[in-house]
mmCIF file of C-alpha atoms in Angstrom:
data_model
loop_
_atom_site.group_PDB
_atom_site.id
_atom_site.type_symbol
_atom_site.label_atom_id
_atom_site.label_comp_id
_atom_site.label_asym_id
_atom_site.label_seq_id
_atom_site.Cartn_x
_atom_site.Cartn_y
_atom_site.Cartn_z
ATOM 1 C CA UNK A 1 62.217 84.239 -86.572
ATOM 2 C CA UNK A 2 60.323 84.162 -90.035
ATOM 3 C CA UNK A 3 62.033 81.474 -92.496
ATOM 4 C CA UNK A 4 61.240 81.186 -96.056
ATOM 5 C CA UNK A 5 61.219 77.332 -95.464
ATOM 6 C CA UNK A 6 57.481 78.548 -93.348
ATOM 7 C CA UNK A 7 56.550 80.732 -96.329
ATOM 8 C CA UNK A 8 56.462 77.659 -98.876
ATOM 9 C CA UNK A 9 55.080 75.531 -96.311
ATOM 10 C CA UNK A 10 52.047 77.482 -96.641
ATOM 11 C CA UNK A 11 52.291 78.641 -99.887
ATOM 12 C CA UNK A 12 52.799 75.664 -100.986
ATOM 13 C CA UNK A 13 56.178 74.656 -103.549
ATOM 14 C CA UNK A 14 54.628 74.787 -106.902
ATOM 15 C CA UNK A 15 55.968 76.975 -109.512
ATOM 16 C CA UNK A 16 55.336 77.408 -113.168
ATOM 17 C CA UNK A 17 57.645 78.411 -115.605
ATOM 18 C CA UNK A 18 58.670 78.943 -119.279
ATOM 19 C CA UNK A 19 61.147 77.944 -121.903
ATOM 20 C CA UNK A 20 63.250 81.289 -123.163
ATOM 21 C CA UNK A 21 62.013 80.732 -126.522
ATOM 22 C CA UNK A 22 58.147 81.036 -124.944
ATOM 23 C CA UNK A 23 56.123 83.241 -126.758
ATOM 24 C CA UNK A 24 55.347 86.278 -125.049
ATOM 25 C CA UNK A 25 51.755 85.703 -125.313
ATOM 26 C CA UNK A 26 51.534 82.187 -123.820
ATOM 27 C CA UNK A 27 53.461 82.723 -120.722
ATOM 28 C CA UNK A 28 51.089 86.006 -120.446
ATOM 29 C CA UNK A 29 48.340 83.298 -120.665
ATOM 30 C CA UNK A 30 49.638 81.141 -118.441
ATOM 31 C CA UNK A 31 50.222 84.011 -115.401
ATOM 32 C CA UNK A 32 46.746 85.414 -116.149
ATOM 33 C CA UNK A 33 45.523 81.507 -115.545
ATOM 34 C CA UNK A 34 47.347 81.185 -112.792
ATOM 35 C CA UNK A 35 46.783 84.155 -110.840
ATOM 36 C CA UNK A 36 50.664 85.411 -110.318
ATOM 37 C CA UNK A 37 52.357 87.955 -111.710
ATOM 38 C CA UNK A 38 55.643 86.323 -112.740
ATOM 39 C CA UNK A 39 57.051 83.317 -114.287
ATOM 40 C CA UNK A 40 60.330 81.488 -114.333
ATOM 41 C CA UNK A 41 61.932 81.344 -117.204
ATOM 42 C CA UNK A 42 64.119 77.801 -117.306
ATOM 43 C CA UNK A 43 67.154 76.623 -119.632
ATOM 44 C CA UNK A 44 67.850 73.127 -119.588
ATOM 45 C CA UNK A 45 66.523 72.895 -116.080
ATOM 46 C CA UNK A 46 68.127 75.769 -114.532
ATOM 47 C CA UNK A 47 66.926 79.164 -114.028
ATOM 48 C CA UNK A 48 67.694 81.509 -116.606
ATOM 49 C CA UNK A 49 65.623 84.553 -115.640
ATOM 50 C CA UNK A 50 62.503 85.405 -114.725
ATOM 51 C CA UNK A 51 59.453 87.158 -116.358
ATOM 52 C CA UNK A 52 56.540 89.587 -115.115
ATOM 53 C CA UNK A 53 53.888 91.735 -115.736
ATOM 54 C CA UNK A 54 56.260 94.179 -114.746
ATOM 55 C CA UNK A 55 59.169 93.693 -117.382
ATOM 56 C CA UNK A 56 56.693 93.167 -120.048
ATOM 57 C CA UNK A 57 54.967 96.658 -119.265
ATOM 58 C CA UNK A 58 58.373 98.120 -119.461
ATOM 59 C CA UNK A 59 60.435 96.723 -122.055
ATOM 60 C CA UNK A 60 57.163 96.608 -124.948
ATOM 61 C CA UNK A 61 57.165 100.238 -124.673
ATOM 62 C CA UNK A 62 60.220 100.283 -126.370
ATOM 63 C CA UNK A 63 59.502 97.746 -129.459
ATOM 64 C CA UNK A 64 57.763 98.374 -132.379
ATOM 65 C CA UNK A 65 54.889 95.289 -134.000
ATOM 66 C CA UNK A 66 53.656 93.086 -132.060
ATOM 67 C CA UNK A 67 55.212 92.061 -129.065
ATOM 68 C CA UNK A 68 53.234 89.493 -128.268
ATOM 69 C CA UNK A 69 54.346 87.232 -130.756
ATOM 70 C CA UNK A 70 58.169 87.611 -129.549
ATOM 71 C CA UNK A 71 59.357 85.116 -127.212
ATOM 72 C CA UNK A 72 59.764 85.896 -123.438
ATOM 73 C CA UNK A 73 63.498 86.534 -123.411
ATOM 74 C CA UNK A 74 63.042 89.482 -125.003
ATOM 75 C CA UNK A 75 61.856 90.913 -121.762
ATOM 76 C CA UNK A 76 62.654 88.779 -118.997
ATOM 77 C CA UNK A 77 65.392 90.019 -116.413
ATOM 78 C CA UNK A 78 68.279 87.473 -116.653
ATOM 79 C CA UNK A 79 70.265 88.848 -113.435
ATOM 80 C CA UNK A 80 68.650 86.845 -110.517
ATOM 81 C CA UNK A 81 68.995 86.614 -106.625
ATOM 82 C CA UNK A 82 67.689 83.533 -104.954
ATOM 83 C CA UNK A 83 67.359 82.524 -101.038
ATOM 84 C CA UNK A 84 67.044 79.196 -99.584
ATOM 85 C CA UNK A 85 65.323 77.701 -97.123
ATOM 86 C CA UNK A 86 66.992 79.251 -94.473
ATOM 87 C CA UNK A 87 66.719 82.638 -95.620
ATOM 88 C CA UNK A 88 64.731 84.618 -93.088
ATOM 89 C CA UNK A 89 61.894 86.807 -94.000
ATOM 90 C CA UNK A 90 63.745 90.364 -93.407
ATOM 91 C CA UNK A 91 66.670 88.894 -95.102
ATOM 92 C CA UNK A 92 64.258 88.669 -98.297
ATOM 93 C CA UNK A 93 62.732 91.746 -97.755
ATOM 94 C CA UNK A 94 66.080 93.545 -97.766
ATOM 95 C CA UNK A 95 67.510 91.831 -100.551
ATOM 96 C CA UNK A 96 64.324 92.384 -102.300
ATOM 97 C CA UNK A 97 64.431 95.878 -101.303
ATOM 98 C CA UNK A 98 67.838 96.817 -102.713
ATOM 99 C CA UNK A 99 67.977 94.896 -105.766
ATOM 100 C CA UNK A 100 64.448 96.136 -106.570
ATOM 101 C CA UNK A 101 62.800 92.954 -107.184
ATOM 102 C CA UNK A 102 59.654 91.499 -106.273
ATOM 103 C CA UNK A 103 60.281 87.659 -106.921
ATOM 104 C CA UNK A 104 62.518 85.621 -105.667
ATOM 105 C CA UNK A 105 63.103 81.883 -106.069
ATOM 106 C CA UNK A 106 64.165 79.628 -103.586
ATOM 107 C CA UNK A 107 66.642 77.140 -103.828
ATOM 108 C CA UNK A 108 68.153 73.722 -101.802
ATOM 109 C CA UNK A 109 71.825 74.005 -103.448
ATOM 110 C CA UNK A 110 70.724 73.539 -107.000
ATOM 111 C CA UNK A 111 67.068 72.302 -107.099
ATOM 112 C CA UNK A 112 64.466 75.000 -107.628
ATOM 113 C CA UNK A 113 62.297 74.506 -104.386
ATOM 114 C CA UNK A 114 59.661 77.300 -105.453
ATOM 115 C CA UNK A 115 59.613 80.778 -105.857
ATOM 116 C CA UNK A 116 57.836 83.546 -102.921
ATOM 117 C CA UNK A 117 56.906 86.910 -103.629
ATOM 118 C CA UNK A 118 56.915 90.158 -101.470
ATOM 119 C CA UNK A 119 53.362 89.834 -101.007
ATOM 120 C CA UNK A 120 54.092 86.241 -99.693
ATOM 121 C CA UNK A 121 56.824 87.860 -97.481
ATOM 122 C CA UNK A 122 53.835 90.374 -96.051
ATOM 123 C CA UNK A 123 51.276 87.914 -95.303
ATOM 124 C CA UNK A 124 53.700 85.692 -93.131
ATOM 125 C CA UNK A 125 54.463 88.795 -91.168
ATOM 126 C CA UNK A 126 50.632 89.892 -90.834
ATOM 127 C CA UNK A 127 49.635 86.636 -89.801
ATOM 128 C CA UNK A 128 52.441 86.304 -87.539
ATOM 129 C CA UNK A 129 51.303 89.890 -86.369
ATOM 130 C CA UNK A 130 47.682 88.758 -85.980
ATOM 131 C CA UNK A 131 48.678 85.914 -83.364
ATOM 132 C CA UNK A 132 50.844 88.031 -81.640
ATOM 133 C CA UNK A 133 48.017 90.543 -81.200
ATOM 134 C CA UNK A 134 45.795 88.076 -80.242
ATOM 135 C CA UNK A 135 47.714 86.595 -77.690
ATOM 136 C CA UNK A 136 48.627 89.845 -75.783
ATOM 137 C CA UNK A 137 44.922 90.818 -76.052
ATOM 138 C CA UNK A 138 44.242 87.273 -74.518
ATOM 139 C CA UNK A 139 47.051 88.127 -72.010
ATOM 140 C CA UNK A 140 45.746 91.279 -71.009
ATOM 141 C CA UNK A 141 42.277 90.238 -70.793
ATOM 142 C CA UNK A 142 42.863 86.832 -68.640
ATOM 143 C CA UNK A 143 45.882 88.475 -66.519
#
């Protein structure tokens, strides 16, 4: 069985986040650095939402001037789901399925441990897939 605790193992546990009162365009910055396509949003050193490329796309739509220039609360997504360490992989993928999100962070009671993504989710299970293949094929071949 697939835990999340193996997904940040190889992932890694580092996160990045943002205050609420972030400008829009810095934690932009900061993802585009960074490579990922959502940020944590923290409040006195607990989660207060998150933020992607995905709530930004939707939200500026509706607001006129520059949004930019507004801070990130504006269009982060306050409601969050988190899973722990113990959390399998299918357990993610169907919580991540039904609530609709693509993020979700992963917490040891209250400490923030890190934060996996659906993408992480698929990769554990290819790779997982790829050794399984390979050792059947080995199977087969040797007898």
């Amino acid at each position: 069985m697939d835990f999340v605790k193996e997904i940040l193992e190889r992932k890694g546990q580092e996160y990045y986040w943002v205050t609420p009162e972030t400008k829009t365009v810095d934690a932009l910055g900061l993802m585009a650095e960074k490579n990922i396509g959502a940020i944590l949003i923290l409040r006195n050193g607990k989660i207060a939402g998150i933020f992607s490329e995905r709530d930004f796309a939707r939200k500026s739509i509706a607001k006129t001037g520059s949004t930019l220039e507004l801070p990130v609360s504006e269009f982060m997504s306050p409601i969050m789901y988190t899973v722990n360490i113990k959390t399998t992989a299918r357990e993610c993928m169907e919580l991540m399925t039904d609530k609709h999100v693509r993020h979700l962070p992963v917490m040891d009671d209250e400490k923030l441990l890190g934060i996996i993504s659906i993408g992480d989710i698929v990769n554990k299970i290819m790779n997982d897939q790829r050794k399984m293949i390979s050792y059947l094929e080995d199977y087969i071949v040797r007898g």
